[in-house]
Amino acid sequence: MIKIDTTDSDISVIIPEGERLTAANSTHFKEHVVAHVESGHSRLVVDMSGVQFLDSAGLGALVGVLKRIGNRGDIVVCGLADNVRQMFALTRMNRIFTEYPDRAAAISALKDAI
Amino acid sequence: MKVVIADDDDLQRAILSAALTRMDHTPIEATDGAQAYDLLCEHDASILVCDLNMPGMDGNDLTTKVRGTIRDRYVHIIMVTGHDQDAVRKNALHLGVDDFMGKPIDTATLTARISITARLVEHEQLIQEKTRILEEAQHIIEDDLNAAAKAQQRLLPAQQINTSLCSFYSAFVPSSYVSGDMFATFELTGNRTGFYAMDVSGHGVSAALLSVAIGHLVTEEYFERYTQSEDGKPDPALLAKTLNDRFFHLDSEDYFTFFCGLVDHDSGVLHFCQAGYPTPIVVSSENSIRNVGDGGYPVALLPDVDFVSESVSFSNEETLVLFSDCATEADNAQHVPFGVDRLNDTIRTACAEDVTSIPDAIVSALRAWRGQNSLDDDLTVLVCQRRLPK
């Protein structure tokens, strides 16, 4: 359902598995990532390159993680498919989540921000 | 436990009957297959001990009839045959016999066979009772959901509303009993018409609780009060902000997309606030399409975000079409979403024929697109036509 890459000790890469992040799996996604945040990891890159469809519940799960992180960390996204990017634009989430083209660019930017 | 014994041999029947009585079961004796079948039905018995060879309906015929007709419970069939009748037993197993006893019957074998079968029957009865309780609970829940669905439907405007200034046509299709969608239309003072449509994230009962709460909260008076600034200018973003302040909770993920519109019929202007709701379209009298708005923050997702009031011309002869995200996101068996282009084509075609047919045309097109599957998200279509129908 979800993979978390902690190769870089400071930054966790969250990789939703499957092509859809929707009402069917968003609760599990959020709980899994929030548990990771609660265990002390609060700088996250969500790699969406495998996600072809995001619905309103999936978006709510991403914002739920953001709310849990609060001021103690960062959450950025990368690899957005066109329709996912349109969803971010329609809901102005492109002003909330910084987007990077790929995982390497996102990690690099988060490191530079330290 | 009731056990039907089918045997034409009086002595054999008496031996079986006595043994079962000693085991605290209730034997019911039959001298042939037909009588055994009648007694099984009459007494609702679940265990049958039958001889293979009987005049008239024999053990195999009886087994076939029991398996073919008694559906409300499982009848365990123990057949009495000779010890060396393998081929006979294979055939009987195929017909539905559960177990065998050889002749002559010894009491130890009978006791063991009947005890095992009685335990199975008790277990089945336990499961049946649990199923009955679950079905009863399901009926109660379904009755409640049907009542909730009716209550929600009563909150909605009629499918067609003709006011002195414009007309509304709508479709409202919950994906389940109740919907996370809601919409309303209002005739306001000063030659203005108001409306909103909303779509709660997710669907089902939890989404419906929020949509119904909004349906009750946003009355005509509430709408008029919160869609204009203190100096009386149209400001639909104020309503989105008011709802955001009221419904945002840090520990909740419930949020909704929202579109609020205010048509000023004197100036031919649509004032609106788009809060994450899919971008509506306006169809001109020449059947061309243009978008209204390009997005905005949803309501109750984040605190202290800016909601924006915008304005576009909305002339007579033009038609505004709002639709919830189901209209573009509904996917077919190959997971291809219906998409904006197909939706626009559907609207254009329906509009050219008859504006009033747009909501039904969208519902039909989406159902056809979904094929065997029903819609898996709530659908709302709201059409506003400034010109009254001819």
Short mmCIF file of C-alpha atoms in Angstrom, two decimals:
data_model
loop_
_atom_site.label_atom_id
_atom_site.label_comp_id
_atom_site.label_asym_id
_atom_site.label_seq_id
_atom_site.Cartn_x
_atom_site.Cartn_y
_atom_site.Cartn_z
CA MET A 1 0.00 0.00 0.00
CA ILE A 2 2.79 2.40 0.84
CA LYS A 3 6.58 2.32 0.88
CA ILE A 4 8.77 4.58 2.96
CA ASP A 5 12.38 5.04 1.88
CA THR A 6 14.59 6.28 4.70
CA THR A 7 17.92 5.85 2.89
CA ASP A 8 18.54 9.47 3.72
CA SER A 9 18.36 9.58 7.50
CA ASP A 10 16.93 13.09 7.61
CA ILE A 11 14.41 12.92 4.79
CA SER A 12 11.77 10.22 4.26
CA VAL A 13 10.42 9.49 0.81
CA ILE A 14 6.80 8.34 0.91
CA ILE A 15 5.78 6.25 -2.08
CA PRO A 16 2.08 5.41 -2.34
CA GLU A 17 1.81 2.04 -4.06
CA GLY A 18 -0.88 1.53 -6.68
CA GLU A 19 -2.12 3.98 -9.25
CA ARG A 20 -4.94 5.48 -7.21
CA LEU A 21 -5.00 7.40 -3.95
CA THR A 22 -8.72 7.56 -3.21
CA ALA A 23 -11.40 7.06 -0.56
CA ALA A 24 -10.65 3.33 -0.80
CA ASN A 25 -7.08 3.62 0.55
CA SER A 26 -6.52 7.18 1.77
CA THR A 27 -7.30 6.42 5.44
CA HIS A 28 -4.67 3.69 5.50
CA PHE A 29 -2.21 5.98 3.71
CA LYS A 30 -2.71 8.78 6.21
CA GLU A 31 -2.50 6.53 9.28
CA HIS A 32 0.69 4.92 8.01
CA VAL A 33 2.40 8.22 7.22
CA VAL A 34 1.21 9.89 10.43
CA ALA A 35 2.63 6.97 12.44
CA HIS A 36 5.94 7.57 10.64
CA VAL A 37 5.78 11.28 11.47
CA GLU A 38 4.98 10.48 15.11
CA SER A 39 8.06 8.26 15.25
CA GLY A 40 10.21 11.32 14.63
CA HIS A 41 10.31 11.77 10.86
CA SER A 42 8.89 15.13 9.88
CA ARG A 43 10.67 15.98 6.63
CA LEU A 44 8.79 14.17 3.89
CA VAL A 45 8.88 13.91 0.12
CA VAL A 46 5.71 12.30 -1.25
CA ASP A 47 6.71 10.73 -4.56
CA MET A 48 3.47 10.67 -6.58
CA SER A 49 5.04 9.47 -9.82
CA GLY A 50 3.11 6.18 -9.65
CA VAL A 51 -0.22 7.81 -8.80
CA GLN A 52 -2.43 8.33 -11.83
CA PHE A 53 -5.57 9.38 -9.97
CA LEU A 54 -6.10 11.34 -6.78
CA ASP A 55 -9.60 12.07 -5.50
CA SER A 56 -10.81 14.48 -2.82
CA ALA A 57 -10.30 11.90 -0.06
CA GLY A 58 -6.70 11.33 -1.21
CA LEU A 59 -6.12 15.07 -1.15
CA GLY A 60 -7.63 15.20 2.34
CA ALA A 61 -5.18 12.52 3.48
CA LEU A 62 -2.20 14.55 2.21
CA VAL A 63 -3.48 17.65 4.01
CA GLY A 64 -4.11 15.51 7.11
CA VAL A 65 -0.42 14.60 7.15
CA LEU A 66 0.51 18.24 6.59
CA LYS A 67 -1.64 19.29 9.55
CA ARG A 68 0.01 16.64 11.72
CA ILE A 69 3.50 17.82 10.80
CA GLY A 70 2.55 21.43 11.53
CA ASN A 71 5.54 23.69 12.04
CA ARG A 72 7.97 20.99 13.00
CA GLY A 73 8.87 19.80 9.50
CA ASP A 74 8.22 19.90 5.78
CA ILE A 75 6.17 17.98 3.27
CA VAL A 76 6.73 18.40 -0.46
CA VAL A 77 5.52 16.45 -3.48
CA CYS A 78 7.14 15.28 -6.70
CA GLY A 79 6.26 13.42 -9.88
CA LEU A 80 2.70 14.71 -10.27
CA ALA A 81 0.72 13.31 -13.21
CA ASP A 82 -1.10 15.96 -15.27
CA ASN A 83 -4.53 15.29 -13.83
CA VAL A 84 -3.15 15.21 -10.29
CA ARG A 85 -1.46 18.57 -10.94
CA GLN A 86 -4.80 19.91 -12.22
CA MET A 87 -6.46 18.74 -9.00
CA PHE A 88 -3.78 20.56 -6.99
CA ALA A 89 -4.37 23.71 -9.05
CA LEU A 90 -8.18 23.53 -8.80
CA THR A 91 -7.99 23.30 -5.01
CA ARG A 92 -5.00 25.67 -4.70
CA MET A 93 -2.98 22.92 -3.05
CA ASN A 94 -0.19 23.96 -5.43
CA ARG A 95 0.20 26.94 -3.10
CA ILE A 96 0.43 24.68 -0.05
CA PHE A 97 2.61 21.80 -1.29
CA THR A 98 5.81 22.72 -3.10
CA GLU A 99 6.18 20.54 -6.18
CA TYR A 100 9.43 19.18 -7.62
CA PRO A 101 9.86 17.30 -10.88
CA ASP A 102 11.40 14.21 -9.28
CA ARG A 103 12.59 12.65 -6.06
CA ALA A 104 16.22 13.77 -6.39
CA ALA A 105 15.23 17.40 -6.94
CA ALA A 106 12.89 17.30 -3.94
CA ILE A 107 15.48 15.77 -1.62
CA SER A 108 18.12 18.22 -2.81
CA ALA A 109 15.81 21.18 -2.20
CA LEU A 110 14.90 19.97 1.30
CA LYS A 111 18.60 19.54 2.13
CA ASP A 112 19.39 23.03 0.88
CA ALA A 113 16.60 24.38 3.08
CA ILE A 114 18.23 23.16 6.28
CA MET B 1 -32.72 -33.75 18.37
CA LYS B 2 -35.27 -35.09 15.86
CA VAL B 3 -33.96 -37.93 13.70
CA VAL B 4 -36.06 -39.43 10.90
CA ILE B 5 -35.45 -43.18 10.42
CA ALA B 6 -36.47 -44.56 7.02
CA ASP B 7 -36.44 -48.37 6.85
CA ASP B 8 -39.01 -50.89 5.68
CA ASP B 9 -37.60 -53.52 8.08
CA ASP B 10 -39.61 -53.28 11.32
CA LEU B 11 -36.88 -54.90 13.46
CA GLN B 12 -34.09 -52.71 12.06
CA ARG B 13 -36.22 -49.60 12.63
CA ALA B 14 -37.00 -50.64 16.19
CA ILE B 15 -33.28 -51.20 16.99
CA LEU B 16 -32.31 -47.79 15.56
CA SER B 17 -35.20 -46.10 17.31
CA ALA B 18 -34.33 -47.60 20.70
CA ALA B 19 -30.66 -46.64 20.34
CA LEU B 20 -31.52 -43.05 19.43
CA THR B 21 -33.92 -42.78 22.35
CA ARG B 22 -31.15 -43.96 24.70
CA MET B 23 -29.00 -41.08 23.26
CA ASP B 24 -31.74 -38.59 24.19
CA HIS B 25 -32.72 -37.99 20.58
CA THR B 26 -36.27 -38.17 19.23
CA PRO B 27 -36.67 -40.86 16.57
CA ILE B 28 -39.41 -40.40 13.96
CA GLU B 29 -40.08 -43.63 12.10
CA ALA B 30 -40.97 -43.99 8.41
CA THR B 31 -41.49 -47.21 6.49
CA ASP B 32 -40.50 -45.86 3.06
CA GLY B 33 -38.86 -42.92 1.32
CA ALA B 34 -42.02 -40.98 0.57
CA GLN B 35 -43.21 -41.10 4.18
CA ALA B 36 -39.70 -40.18 5.40
CA TYR B 37 -39.71 -37.10 3.15
CA ASP B 38 -43.10 -35.98 4.45
CA LEU B 39 -41.98 -36.46 8.08
CA LEU B 40 -38.71 -34.55 7.46
CA CYS B 41 -40.74 -31.60 6.21
CA GLU B 42 -43.43 -31.86 8.87
CA HIS B 43 -40.96 -31.99 11.80
CA ASP B 44 -38.22 -29.74 10.36
CA ALA B 45 -35.76 -32.53 11.16
CA SER B 46 -32.13 -32.11 10.12
CA ILE B 47 -30.92 -35.72 10.44
CA LEU B 48 -32.08 -38.60 8.28
CA VAL B 49 -30.97 -42.21 8.74
CA CYS B 50 -32.21 -44.18 5.74
CA ASP B 51 -31.88 -47.63 4.32
CA LEU B 52 -30.73 -47.85 0.71
CA ASN B 53 -33.27 -50.44 -0.32
CA MET B 54 -36.87 -49.58 0.33
CA PRO B 55 -40.04 -50.20 -1.69
CA GLY B 56 -41.23 -47.22 -3.76
CA MET B 57 -38.92 -44.30 -3.13
CA ASP B 58 -35.57 -45.88 -2.17
CA GLY B 59 -32.67 -44.24 -0.28
CA ASN B 60 -31.11 -42.73 -3.43
CA ASP B 61 -34.42 -41.27 -4.66
CA LEU B 62 -35.09 -39.87 -1.20
CA THR B 63 -31.61 -38.28 -1.10
CA THR B 64 -32.12 -36.73 -4.54
CA LYS B 65 -35.50 -35.29 -3.52
CA VAL B 66 -34.19 -33.90 -0.21
CA ARG B 67 -31.21 -32.18 -1.87
CA GLY B 68 -33.39 -30.81 -4.65
CA THR B 69 -36.18 -29.38 -2.53
CA ILE B 70 -35.22 -28.64 1.09
CA ARG B 71 -33.38 -25.28 1.01
CA ASP B 72 -34.07 -23.75 4.40
CA ARG B 73 -31.67 -26.02 6.29
CA TYR B 74 -29.09 -28.69 5.64
CA VAL B 75 -30.37 -32.26 6.11
CA HIS B 76 -27.58 -34.64 7.13
CA ILE B 77 -28.16 -38.02 5.47
CA ILE B 78 -26.66 -41.21 6.87
CA MET B 79 -27.32 -44.19 4.64
CA VAL B 80 -27.39 -47.80 5.77
CA THR B 81 -25.87 -50.18 3.16
CA GLY B 82 -23.97 -53.42 2.96
CA HIS B 83 -20.28 -53.24 3.99
CA ASP B 84 -18.91 -54.25 0.59
CA GLN B 85 -20.95 -51.97 -1.63
CA ASP B 86 -18.25 -49.46 -2.70
CA ALA B 87 -19.80 -48.67 -6.08
CA VAL B 88 -23.20 -48.18 -4.46
CA ARG B 89 -21.71 -45.84 -1.85
CA LYS B 90 -19.85 -43.77 -4.49
CA ASN B 91 -23.09 -43.26 -6.37
CA ALA B 92 -24.93 -42.33 -3.16
CA LEU B 93 -22.16 -39.84 -2.23
CA HIS B 94 -22.57 -38.27 -5.63
CA LEU B 95 -26.32 -37.91 -5.01
CA GLY B 96 -25.71 -36.15 -1.69
CA VAL B 97 -25.42 -38.72 1.10
CA ASP B 98 -23.08 -37.53 3.88
CA ASP B 99 -22.12 -40.74 5.67
CA PHE B 100 -22.70 -44.49 5.73
CA MET B 101 -23.25 -47.26 8.20
CA GLY B 102 -22.84 -50.92 7.35
CA LYS B 103 -25.29 -53.68 8.16
CA PRO B 104 -25.64 -55.05 10.75
CA ILE B 105 -25.51 -51.77 12.66
CA ASP B 106 -23.48 -51.84 15.86
CA THR B 107 -24.43 -49.39 18.60
CA ALA B 108 -20.94 -47.85 18.98
CA THR B 109 -20.83 -46.87 15.29
CA LEU B 110 -24.35 -45.49 15.42
CA THR B 111 -23.58 -43.46 18.57
CA ALA B 112 -20.42 -42.00 17.03
CA ARG B 113 -22.09 -41.13 13.70
CA ILE B 114 -25.15 -39.53 15.30
CA SER B 115 -23.07 -37.57 17.85
CA ILE B 116 -20.87 -36.08 15.12
CA THR B 117 -23.91 -35.18 13.04
CA ALA B 118 -25.75 -33.69 16.02
CA ARG B 119 -22.73 -31.46 16.75
CA LEU B 120 -22.73 -30.25 13.14
CA VAL B 121 -26.47 -29.52 13.31
CA GLU B 122 -26.04 -27.58 16.57
CA HIS B 123 -23.23 -25.57 14.98
CA GLU B 124 -25.37 -24.82 11.95
CA GLN B 125 -28.26 -23.72 14.18
CA LEU B 126 -25.87 -21.36 15.99
CA ILE B 127 -24.74 -19.86 12.69
CA GLN B 128 -28.37 -19.59 11.53
CA GLU B 129 -29.25 -17.69 14.69
CA LYS B 130 -26.31 -15.34 14.23
CA THR B 131 -27.31 -14.81 10.60
CA ARG B 132 -30.87 -14.06 11.68
CA ILE B 133 -29.63 -11.45 14.18
CA LEU B 134 -27.35 -9.88 11.55
CA GLU B 135 -30.17 -9.78 8.98
CA GLU B 136 -32.45 -8.16 11.51
CA ALA B 137 -29.78 -5.55 12.29
CA GLN B 138 -29.24 -5.01 8.57
CA HIS B 139 -32.95 -4.38 8.04
CA ILE B 140 -32.99 -1.84 10.84
CA ILE B 141 -29.93 -0.06 9.38
CA GLU B 142 -31.43 -0.12 5.88
CA ASP B 143 -34.72 1.31 7.18
CA ASP B 144 -32.78 4.08 8.95
CA LEU B 145 -30.72 4.82 5.83
CA ASN B 146 -33.83 4.92 3.65
CA ALA B 147 -35.42 7.35 6.11
CA ALA B 148 -32.22 9.45 6.09
CA ALA B 149 -32.20 9.44 2.29
CA LYS B 150 -35.80 10.67 2.19
CA ALA B 151 -34.99 13.37 4.75
CA GLN B 152 -32.04 14.49 2.62
CA GLN B 153 -34.13 14.50 -0.57
CA ARG B 154 -36.67 16.73 1.18
CA LEU B 155 -33.95 19.34 1.73
CA LEU B 156 -33.31 19.62 -2.00
CA PRO B 157 -35.07 21.98 -4.38
CA ALA B 158 -37.46 20.51 -6.96
CA GLN B 159 -35.81 19.07 -10.07
CA GLN B 160 -37.17 21.97 -12.06
CA ILE B 161 -37.72 25.46 -10.68
CA ASN B 162 -39.06 28.32 -12.74
CA THR B 163 -38.76 31.70 -11.04
CA SER B 164 -39.68 35.00 -12.58
CA LEU B 165 -36.02 35.59 -13.46
CA CYS B 166 -34.46 32.25 -14.30
CA SER B 167 -34.93 28.49 -14.24
CA PHE B 168 -33.01 25.71 -12.54
CA TYR B 169 -32.85 22.06 -13.63
CA SER B 170 -31.05 19.48 -11.55
CA ALA B 171 -30.09 15.87 -10.98
CA PHE B 172 -29.02 14.41 -7.64
CA VAL B 173 -27.78 10.82 -7.59
CA PRO B 174 -26.34 9.49 -4.31
CA SER B 175 -23.79 6.69 -4.77
CA SER B 176 -25.33 4.98 -1.76
CA TYR B 177 -28.45 5.71 0.28
CA VAL B 178 -27.38 9.22 1.26
CA SER B 179 -25.12 11.72 -0.43
CA GLY B 180 -22.27 14.00 0.54
CA ASP B 181 -23.54 16.46 -2.06
CA MET B 182 -25.98 19.28 -1.42
CA PHE B 183 -27.26 22.25 -3.38
CA ALA B 184 -29.87 24.96 -3.05
CA THR B 185 -31.30 27.90 -4.97
CA PHE B 186 -32.68 31.14 -3.56
CA GLU B 187 -34.76 34.02 -4.88
CA LEU B 188 -33.16 37.06 -3.32
CA THR B 189 -34.12 40.70 -3.02
CA GLY B 190 -33.14 43.21 -5.68
CA ASN B 191 -33.68 41.07 -8.77
CA ARG B 192 -30.99 38.61 -7.76
CA THR B 193 -30.89 34.84 -7.64
CA GLY B 194 -28.54 32.84 -5.44
CA PHE B 195 -27.42 29.24 -5.48
CA TYR B 196 -24.73 26.97 -4.12
CA ALA B 197 -23.50 23.44 -4.69
CA MET B 198 -21.18 21.49 -2.43
CA ASP B 199 -19.48 18.11 -2.38
CA VAL B 200 -18.10 16.64 0.84
CA SER B 201 -14.83 14.72 0.48
CA GLY B 202 -15.56 10.99 0.44
CA HIS B 203 -19.12 9.70 0.43
CA GLY B 204 -21.54 7.68 2.51
CA VAL B 205 -23.03 8.47 5.90
CA SER B 206 -20.22 10.58 7.40
CA ALA B 207 -20.13 12.79 4.28
CA ALA B 208 -23.94 13.03 4.30
CA LEU B 209 -24.01 14.24 7.91
CA LEU B 210 -21.92 17.26 6.88
CA SER B 211 -23.84 17.93 3.66
CA VAL B 212 -27.16 17.82 5.51
CA ALA B 213 -25.77 20.12 8.22
CA ILE B 214 -24.92 22.67 5.51
CA GLY B 215 -28.32 22.12 3.90
CA HIS B 216 -30.03 23.08 7.15
CA LEU B 217 -27.65 25.91 8.02
CA VAL B 218 -27.65 27.77 4.71
CA THR B 219 -31.18 29.09 4.54
CA GLU B 220 -32.24 31.89 2.22
CA GLU B 221 -31.76 34.42 5.02
CA TYR B 222 -28.32 33.01 5.91
CA PHE B 223 -27.31 33.02 2.23
CA GLU B 224 -28.39 36.62 1.69
CA ARG B 225 -26.68 37.77 4.85
CA TYR B 226 -23.31 36.16 4.08
CA THR B 227 -23.05 36.81 0.35
CA GLN B 228 -22.74 40.56 0.55
CA SER B 229 -20.30 42.86 2.24
CA GLU B 230 -21.30 45.41 4.86
CA ASP B 231 -21.81 48.04 2.15
CA GLY B 232 -24.23 45.76 0.33
CA LYS B 233 -21.93 44.71 -2.53
CA PRO B 234 -22.04 41.10 -3.68
CA ASP B 235 -19.33 39.08 -1.91
CA PRO B 236 -20.01 35.32 -2.13
CA ALA B 237 -16.51 34.58 -0.78
CA LEU B 238 -17.78 35.80 2.59
CA LEU B 239 -20.08 32.78 2.74
CA ALA B 240 -17.18 30.40 1.99
CA LYS B 241 -15.07 32.10 4.64
CA THR B 242 -17.91 31.97 7.19
CA LEU B 243 -18.39 28.25 6.57
CA ASN B 244 -14.62 27.67 6.70
CA ASP B 245 -14.36 29.38 10.09
CA ARG B 246 -17.26 27.33 11.36
CA PHE B 247 -16.38 23.90 10.01
CA PHE B 248 -12.57 23.77 10.05
CA HIS B 249 -11.27 21.54 12.85
CA LEU B 250 -7.58 20.71 13.27
CA ASP B 251 -8.34 17.11 14.21
CA SER B 252 -10.84 16.43 11.43
CA GLU B 253 -10.37 15.58 7.76
CA ASP B 254 -13.93 16.41 6.75
CA TYR B 255 -13.97 19.16 4.18
CA PHE B 256 -16.01 20.10 1.16
CA THR B 257 -15.69 21.76 -2.18
CA PHE B 258 -18.16 24.55 -2.72
CA PHE B 259 -19.45 26.87 -5.43
CA CYS B 260 -21.57 29.81 -4.50
CA GLY B 261 -23.19 32.06 -7.12
CA LEU B 262 -25.19 35.25 -7.11
CA VAL B 263 -26.85 36.29 -10.37
CA ASP B 264 -27.62 39.98 -10.71
CA HIS B 265 -30.35 40.03 -13.34
CA ASP B 266 -30.28 43.81 -13.80
CA SER B 267 -26.61 43.92 -14.74
CA GLY B 268 -26.35 40.41 -16.24
CA VAL B 269 -23.43 39.53 -13.98
CA LEU B 270 -22.68 36.34 -12.12
CA HIS B 271 -20.81 36.95 -8.87
CA PHE B 272 -19.27 33.74 -7.59
CA CYS B 273 -16.82 32.10 -5.27
CA GLN B 274 -15.28 28.82 -6.38
CA ALA B 275 -13.92 26.88 -3.41
CA GLY B 276 -12.35 23.78 -4.94
CA TYR B 277 -15.60 22.79 -6.68
CA PRO B 278 -15.19 21.62 -10.29
CA THR B 279 -15.09 24.55 -12.69
CA PRO B 280 -18.62 25.13 -14.02
CA ILE B 281 -19.25 26.01 -17.63
CA VAL B 282 -21.43 28.52 -19.41
CA VAL B 283 -23.03 27.50 -22.70
CA SER B 284 -23.77 30.41 -25.02
CA SER B 285 -26.73 30.71 -27.35
CA GLU B 286 -24.35 29.64 -30.16
CA ASN B 287 -23.61 26.50 -28.14
CA SER B 288 -19.99 27.46 -27.39
CA ILE B 289 -18.58 26.70 -23.97
CA ARG B 290 -16.49 28.76 -21.57
CA ASN B 291 -15.25 28.03 -18.07
CA VAL B 292 -16.28 30.02 -15.01
CA GLY B 293 -13.38 30.34 -12.58
CA ASP B 294 -10.15 28.42 -12.25
CA GLY B 295 -10.21 27.14 -8.69
CA GLY B 296 -9.97 28.08 -5.06
CA TYR B 297 -9.34 26.56 -1.65
CA PRO B 298 -11.94 24.01 -0.49
CA VAL B 299 -13.91 24.79 2.67
CA ALA B 300 -12.84 23.39 6.07
CA LEU B 301 -9.60 21.93 4.73
CA LEU B 302 -7.21 24.62 5.99
CA PRO B 303 -7.64 27.57 8.37
CA ASP B 304 -7.30 31.22 7.40
CA VAL B 305 -7.07 30.78 3.65
CA ASP B 306 -8.27 33.41 1.20
CA PHE B 307 -11.56 32.89 -0.56
CA VAL B 308 -12.07 35.09 -3.58
CA SER B 309 -15.21 36.68 -5.03
CA GLU B 310 -15.12 36.95 -8.80
CA SER B 311 -17.52 38.22 -11.45
CA VAL B 312 -18.30 37.30 -15.05
CA SER B 313 -20.98 38.37 -17.45
CA PHE B 314 -23.92 36.01 -17.57
CA SER B 315 -26.35 37.21 -20.17
CA ASN B 316 -29.84 36.19 -21.11
CA GLU B 317 -29.81 33.20 -23.45
CA GLU B 318 -26.80 31.75 -21.60
CA THR B 319 -26.86 28.61 -19.48
CA LEU B 320 -24.65 27.84 -16.50
CA VAL B 321 -23.91 24.16 -15.72
CA LEU B 322 -22.49 23.03 -12.37
CA PHE B 323 -21.49 19.44 -11.74
CA SER B 324 -19.80 17.57 -8.92
CA ASP B 325 -16.45 15.83 -9.59
CA CYS B 326 -18.17 12.50 -10.26
CA ALA B 327 -19.19 13.92 -13.66
CA THR B 328 -15.60 13.95 -14.91
CA GLU B 329 -13.99 11.33 -12.63
CA ALA B 330 -16.44 8.42 -13.16
CA ASP B 331 -14.37 5.74 -14.85
CA ASN B 332 -15.28 2.85 -17.13
CA ALA B 333 -14.23 -0.81 -16.89
CA GLN B 334 -10.79 0.10 -18.29
CA HIS B 335 -10.41 2.81 -15.58
CA VAL B 336 -10.65 5.60 -18.15
CA PRO B 337 -12.37 8.63 -16.57
CA PHE B 338 -15.32 10.21 -18.38
CA GLY B 339 -13.33 13.44 -18.55
CA VAL B 340 -14.04 17.06 -19.36
CA ASP B 341 -14.22 16.66 -23.15
CA ARG B 342 -16.90 13.95 -23.09
CA LEU B 343 -18.82 15.92 -20.47
CA ASN B 344 -18.69 19.09 -22.58
CA ASP B 345 -19.84 17.17 -25.65
CA THR B 346 -22.74 15.69 -23.67
CA ILE B 347 -23.76 19.12 -22.42
CA ARG B 348 -23.45 20.72 -25.86
CA THR B 349 -25.55 18.02 -27.50
CA ALA B 350 -28.26 18.17 -24.83
CA CYS B 351 -28.24 21.97 -24.81
CA ALA B 352 -28.80 22.11 -28.57
CA GLU B 353 -31.89 19.92 -28.16
CA ASP B 354 -33.39 21.16 -24.92
CA VAL B 355 -31.68 22.87 -21.98
CA THR B 356 -33.97 21.12 -19.52
CA SER B 357 -32.57 17.75 -20.63
CA ILE B 358 -28.96 18.51 -19.59
CA PRO B 359 -29.06 16.92 -16.09
CA ASP B 360 -30.65 13.68 -17.31
CA ALA B 361 -28.34 13.57 -20.33
CA ILE B 362 -25.29 13.74 -18.05
CA VAL B 363 -26.68 11.06 -15.72
CA SER B 364 -27.46 8.77 -18.68
CA ALA B 365 -24.05 9.32 -20.29
CA LEU B 366 -22.23 8.54 -17.04
CA ARG B 367 -24.31 5.42 -16.42
CA ALA B 368 -23.57 4.22 -19.95
CA TRP B 369 -19.87 4.98 -19.40
CA ARG B 370 -19.86 2.98 -16.15
CA GLY B 371 -21.51 -0.01 -17.88
CA GLN B 372 -22.26 -2.77 -15.41
CA ASN B 373 -21.05 -0.72 -12.44
CA SER B 374 -23.19 1.84 -10.65
CA LEU B 375 -21.82 5.32 -9.93
CA ASP B 376 -19.27 5.07 -7.09
CA ASP B 377 -19.41 8.73 -6.12
CA ASP B 378 -22.27 11.13 -5.47
CA LEU B 379 -23.40 13.10 -8.50
CA THR B 380 -25.02 16.51 -8.65
CA VAL B 381 -25.84 18.48 -11.77
CA LEU B 382 -27.33 21.97 -11.43
CA VAL B 383 -28.26 23.97 -14.51
CA CYS B 384 -29.20 27.64 -14.34
CA GLN B 385 -30.88 29.18 -17.35
CA ARG B 386 -31.55 32.90 -17.30
CA ARG B 387 -34.11 32.73 -20.07
CA LEU B 388 -37.40 31.13 -19.09
CA PRO B 389 -38.30 28.05 -21.14
CA LYS B 390 -40.57 28.71 -24.08
#
